[in-house]
Amino acid sequence: MSHIHLPDGVLPVWLWVPGFIAAMLVAAVLFRFTKKEALSRRFPLLGMMAAAMVLGASVEVVPIAYHVNLTVISGILLGPSLIFLATFVVNVILALFGHGGITVIGLNTLILSIEGVFGYFLFHLFWQVSKRLILTTFIATFLALVFSTFAMIGVVSLGTSHYEELIHHEGEGIFEFHLLKDKGPHHEEETKKTEIHLGRFIAIVLPLGFIGWILEGVITALITRYIHRLRPDLLHLEKESQ
Amino acid sequence: MKEGERIIEVDCITHVYPDMTKVQICGLDFIVNQGERVSILGSNGCGKTTLLKHLLGILVPKDGRVSVFGINPGKDFSKIREKVGVVMQDVDEQILGPTVYDDILFAPLNYGMGRKKADWMAKEVIERLNLEPIQKKIVNYLSGGEKKKVALAGALVMEPDLLILDEPFTGLDPLSRRDLIQILNELNKEKGITFITTLHEVDLVPEMTDILYLMHGHGDLSERGRPDEIFGKFKDLESFNLEEPTLTKLFKGLKKEGLDFGDPLRIDEAIQSIKKHWKDKK
Amino acid sequence: MKEGERIIEVDCITHVYPDMTKVQICGLDFIVNQGERVSILGSNGCGKTTLLKHLLGILVPKDGRVSVFGINPGKDFSKIREKVGVVMQDVDEQILGPTVYDDILFAPLNYGMGRKKADWMAKEVIERLNLEPIQKKIVNYLSGGEKKKVALAGALVMEPDLLILDEPFTGLDPLSRRDLIQILNELNKEKGITFITTLHEVDLVPEMTDILYLMHGHGDLSERGRPDEIFGKFKDLESFNLEEPTLTKLFKGLKKEGLDFGDPLRIDEAIQSIKKHWKDKK
Amino acid sequence: MIQLSYLDYIAVEGKRFLHRFSPTLKIIGMVLVLLGIVTLRSLPGLLLLYGTLVALFFITRIPIKIFSLTFYPLIFAVLFIFISGFQIHFLLLIFLKVLCGSTGVVLLLATTPYPMIFSVLGRILPDSFVTALFLTYRSVFILLNILEETQHALYLRGGFQWRHPWRSLINISNAFGHLMIKGIDASEKMYESMLLRGFKNKIFYRGK
Ligand SMILES: Nc1ncnc2c1ncn2[C@@H]1O[C@H](COP(=O)(O)OP(=O)(O)OP(=O)(O)O)[C@@H](O)[C@H]1O
Ligand SMILES: Nc1ncnc2c1ncn2[C@@H]1O[C@H](COP(=O)(O)OP(=O)(O)OP(=O)(O)O)[C@@H](O)[C@H]1O
Ligand SMILES: [Mg+2]
Ligand SMILES: [Mg+2]
């Protein structure tokens, strides 16, 4: 459970709208600064890795959303900027299949791309140090997933005050008109005294996540080994090994 | 398993694909006896592959009965898997690599042969199929025909009792076809291996077939017989999207012109027949 | 483009695949003139597909020169791609879907035809290839031969000047093969379309070939000529992993037995020749 | 996952009124549904919305099999049970919102072939993004096909047996790597053939 697809309607507007904008901005910047030919030459790879992620994300291993993500391996193969675009595409398609929310595509992309981007950098960092492919891949994957899980928890907890509202303001009119609520830093203190139990949430997510991180790490390492054997050029390791 | 014993029986099965394409393999029962060389001819999309997939338990029929070695493959295929060698039509995904040699070792190792025995078996099949030059290559980067050969090697290596070959000749060059036919015929003669082949190369049928099935429309098995019977008697092979073998066409054409040399199906027979008639004319 | 003008020239190219497999297409130059029907025969893995990929700019040679319609396809293929229709050996990835009809529309729409024109072109090719029954099917669900036909339709729909077909007959049933040959010959006659085909079905060569190339070893183009010349004169087609067509074998066999009926390559010729000799004998 | 290609099939082959609607209208409808999800905060309102969507689903005769897809995101919503400490009202609210979202989207996809959705999106999004969407979508099916056939190969050649767990594990991880490489090669071929067939960084599709 390295990553969860946030669904529609759970998070407050003031959270997902900026998420959307941020993701769009990043994507736009990346599109602008990636060379056109480089992009079109690697389009097929982008498409296929995105497809692999879509498939991985839709094949359940264990009922509670355990699934392989393949984000880290995709990140290693695509590089940090393309993986972001790929993640965006993945979230759009998953949203179309009903696997994640449409409104939260932006946030989901930001969270998920952490895995790919961090995975890529960690992988190359550790490779410099150890030169042991399996170990390097495993650690990079594991850490990247830890980061993204905490990012997800962070995002969910940012919505705390919104959940409170939903709980307390029941039946107070059909529509919510005040879309952009001004939320100061004080909402974190509130957490403790209301019925919101973020602690429990985290207590569930982290242990489950831990197993997921290890599984994903092992799978990614094995796949990387295989790719290293057949198409070492795809991993872009030559420069560094010399 | 005795020669001539019935090993496959398919009894009017119906399969409906998720998009509602219905394939009904009916008409004649599909029956195969031990030691027979069986071929299936039929137009594109008529259901040959669908039939074979039922024999392997990859598809499970909605209606009807399939029995292979007395077992229902939809349920218990793993019990007979060791006896069955398969080459599917789409050979690409059948090869698991990474190298050709690894791929050939795949089945022996999985069935618990020791490394030594497995090596020995692999060597033998590599020699049979002339794969030495490519045995170290990575399977993803073989040419189309080379892949086919590797898949064949993977199926032959366990010396199965039953070989199921879905269009094994497509993509092979003529000499490799000839070699393959020879290998199959040898295996059939020496070890009594049964094989079921689908193909489109009518000219090859007479050389490797005891029993020929013709399939029609959407799964209609409508003819069963020896190749010479079927090619001889049939006027409308075209309704099967088939043609007669070149020699049949030639000799039927000659007959129309008033020259009756009989119905030879193989080149040597044809030469003998013409020669004999020529001499007799004197 | 005038009939007979030289449109393709390949001059001793070398390609090295990432795993160091070296394919050197040399020996004779590969030359194609406008309006010719060219076939390439050769054993598995000899480099036929590699050659075609160079013509399409998919591979770029390490050494040597390729020119198609006077352009270097490795650099500027997009300038000529409207004139070139292609069916690659591996047909699966060539079909973009979602339905057969959509797939056929792909090229016309991308080349900016209006919707109406595109529809009309698609209709025509669907009729030509008898694809009506499957035109609404989702491409993911086609049988092997059906996929081949759809890919062909996708290549033919733009009525290209040059058709490049990598083993178009594999997986087609005999009647579809016959139909395809007829379509190609018609297109060649009516519109002067040039086509380059690789294939393994020697029996089909005489019916659709003006110029035949034989390829050897790892890319060695060693023979060029009319099919009857090449099949007639050659003793050792086996060194190309080739066979003679059935009729050539028959008539050579007869010659050995002292019966010389000439070297017909097509059935009607063969019948006439035998008939004539038979009559003359009186 | 088999349901995905089935979904495609329903979208292309379906002949109900929703299938015949213009894709643009359907997408606008979807946006309205989303607006509802975001702003509605009363149970009856959401129930009404959900009821409408489900009714549409069944009037359109989309098979039950597809309907099960809409429950997937509940898996995540369940985690909110722990956040809220079992507040029934809150949970119902969240669950309904989630269900409305997924039902709406699946309804859209089951009545509109994907190229049409993409081509409508293409009016607002950059071309290269739409191309990436398209390539990904087609790649999913190619990959699915490879996955299925690889499974068959493992099965037919004894690649997975409980008797030999260690070998089976190695085989499966090799198969995964194999899948990746195959997929990458396939995508390259697919792209080549798109270029050969006139693709110039923008995909054209027929509307209905
Ligand atoms: N997965 C599938 N989903 C839906 N329809 C299918 C599927 N596979 C095959 N079909 C359809 O079932 C029919 C029989 O297909 P099958 O593959 O058995 O034909 P075949 O006789 O092997 O043809 P070919 O000679 O072209 O290989 C065809 O009409 C085909 O379109
Ligand atoms: N991508 C690749 N990487 C490495 N080697 C390759 C690759 N593609 C082809 N080869 C090798 O190059 C040689 C020529 O291959 P090619 O595909 O051109 O053969 P072909 O003549 O088309 O054969 P076939 O009749 O079997 O299709 C073969 O030995 C093959 O193994
Ligand atoms: Mg088939
Ligand atoms: Mg080839």
Tab-separated table of C-alpha atoms in Angstrom, chain D residues 25-138:
chain	number	residue	atom	x	y	z
D	25	LEU	CA	-22.528	16.904	-23.409
D	26	LYS	CA	-21.689	13.823	-21.408
D	27	ILE	CA	-18.462	15.348	-20.207
D	28	ILE	CA	-20.294	18.517	-19.206
D	29	GLY	CA	-22.742	16.292	-17.369
D	30	MET	CA	-19.843	14.699	-15.575
D	31	VAL	CA	-18.564	18.108	-14.546
D	32	LEU	CA	-21.992	18.911	-13.110
D	33	VAL	CA	-21.931	15.669	-11.144
D	34	LEU	CA	-18.555	16.636	-9.752
D	35	LEU	CA	-19.889	20.028	-8.803
D	36	GLY	CA	-22.663	18.282	-6.954
D	37	ILE	CA	-20.222	16.058	-5.124
D	38	VAL	CA	-18.154	18.986	-4.034
D	39	THR	CA	-20.958	21.249	-2.908
D	40	LEU	CA	-23.696	18.940	-1.687
D	41	ARG	CA	-23.507	18.220	1.968
D	42	SER	CA	-26.872	16.807	2.860
D	43	LEU	CA	-27.560	13.108	2.748
D	44	PRO	CA	-30.850	13.359	0.838
D	45	GLY	CA	-29.258	15.520	-1.823
D	46	LEU	CA	-26.436	13.065	-2.341
D	47	LEU	CA	-28.801	10.123	-2.260
D	48	LEU	CA	-30.809	11.771	-4.993
D	49	LEU	CA	-27.710	12.273	-7.097
D	50	TYR	CA	-26.529	8.733	-6.538
D	51	GLY	CA	-29.992	7.388	-7.264
D	52	THR	CA	-30.094	9.258	-10.542
D	53	LEU	CA	-26.732	7.935	-11.612
D	54	VAL	CA	-27.585	4.354	-10.698
D	55	ALA	CA	-30.889	4.654	-12.503
D	56	LEU	CA	-29.096	5.909	-15.605
D	57	PHE	CA	-26.700	3.034	-15.259
D	58	PHE	CA	-29.452	0.484	-15.407
D	59	ILE	CA	-31.606	2.218	-17.979
D	60	THR	CA	-28.567	2.152	-20.218
D	61	ARG	CA	-28.409	-1.600	-19.622
D	62	ILE	CA	-24.803	-1.620	-18.636
D	63	PRO	CA	-24.068	-5.059	-17.225
D	64	ILE	CA	-23.761	-5.592	-13.487
D	65	LYS	CA	-20.191	-6.773	-13.959
D	66	ILE	CA	-19.225	-3.236	-14.863
D	67	PHE	CA	-21.190	-1.810	-11.977
D	68	SER	CA	-18.890	-3.585	-9.551
D	69	LEU	CA	-16.086	-1.331	-10.796
D	70	THR	CA	-17.731	1.596	-9.084
D	71	PHE	CA	-17.150	0.141	-5.642
D	72	TYR	CA	-13.410	0.146	-5.940
D	73	PRO	CA	-12.688	3.556	-4.388
D	74	LEU	CA	-14.630	2.546	-1.282
D	75	ILE	CA	-11.519	0.652	-0.305
D	76	PHE	CA	-9.880	3.935	0.439
D	77	ALA	CA	-12.926	5.529	1.947
D	78	VAL	CA	-12.990	2.736	4.512
D	79	LEU	CA	-9.903	4.247	6.065
D	80	PHE	CA	-12.023	7.225	7.022
D	81	ILE	CA	-13.909	5.010	9.406
D	82	PHE	CA	-10.849	5.185	11.551
D	83	ILE	CA	-10.455	8.904	11.198
D	84	SER	CA	-13.969	9.733	12.171
D	85	GLY	CA	-14.336	7.240	14.911
D	86	PHE	CA	-17.406	5.665	13.416
D	87	GLN	CA	-19.612	8.686	12.884
D	88	ILE	CA	-22.392	7.171	10.825
D	89	HIS	CA	-23.565	10.397	9.269
D	90	PHE	CA	-20.079	11.389	8.266
D	91	LEU	CA	-19.332	7.980	6.829
D	92	LEU	CA	-22.490	7.903	4.772
D	93	LEU	CA	-21.679	11.334	3.467
D	94	ILE	CA	-18.190	10.329	2.445
D	95	PHE	CA	-19.263	6.993	0.982
D	96	LEU	CA	-22.005	8.562	-1.076
D	97	LYS	CA	-19.701	11.216	-2.429
D	98	VAL	CA	-17.148	8.594	-3.378
D	99	LEU	CA	-19.782	6.405	-5.010
D	100	CYS	CA	-21.290	9.270	-6.960
D	101	GLY	CA	-17.870	10.098	-8.343
D	102	SER	CA	-16.980	6.585	-9.396
D	103	THR	CA	-20.431	5.767	-10.759
D	104	GLY	CA	-20.492	8.920	-12.833
D	105	VAL	CA	-17.095	8.251	-14.293
D	106	VAL	CA	-17.724	4.618	-15.075
D	107	LEU	CA	-21.024	5.567	-16.636
D	108	LEU	CA	-19.210	8.041	-18.839
D	109	LEU	CA	-16.594	5.542	-19.890
D	110	ALA	CA	-19.086	2.775	-20.496
D	111	THR	CA	-21.082	4.912	-22.893
D	112	THR	CA	-18.334	6.790	-24.693
D	113	PRO	CA	-15.438	5.151	-26.544
D	114	TYR	CA	-12.185	6.414	-25.112
D	115	PRO	CA	-10.855	8.133	-28.240
D	116	MET	CA	-13.867	10.411	-28.158
D	117	ILE	CA	-13.268	11.326	-24.550
D	118	PHE	CA	-9.647	12.014	-25.361
D	119	SER	CA	-10.497	14.108	-28.375
D	120	VAL	CA	-12.848	16.275	-26.310
D	121	LEU	CA	-10.129	16.619	-23.700
D	122	GLY	CA	-7.816	17.530	-26.552
D	123	ARG	CA	-9.667	20.798	-26.957
D	124	ILE	CA	-8.496	21.974	-23.567
D	125	LEU	CA	-5.334	19.998	-22.911
D	126	PRO	CA	-2.082	20.193	-24.871
D	127	ASP	CA	-1.758	17.768	-27.784
D	128	SER	CA	1.210	15.948	-26.420
D	129	PHE	CA	-0.671	15.226	-23.246
D	130	VAL	CA	-3.566	13.764	-25.172
D	131	THR	CA	-1.167	11.696	-27.231
D	132	ALA	CA	0.363	10.389	-24.042
D	133	LEU	CA	-3.108	9.506	-22.796
D	134	PHE	CA	-3.887	7.690	-25.982
D	135	LEU	CA	-0.609	5.794	-26.077
D	136	THR	CA	-1.055	4.793	-22.480
D	137	TYR	CA	-4.547	3.583	-23.029
D	138	ARG	CA	-3.660	1.412	-25.977
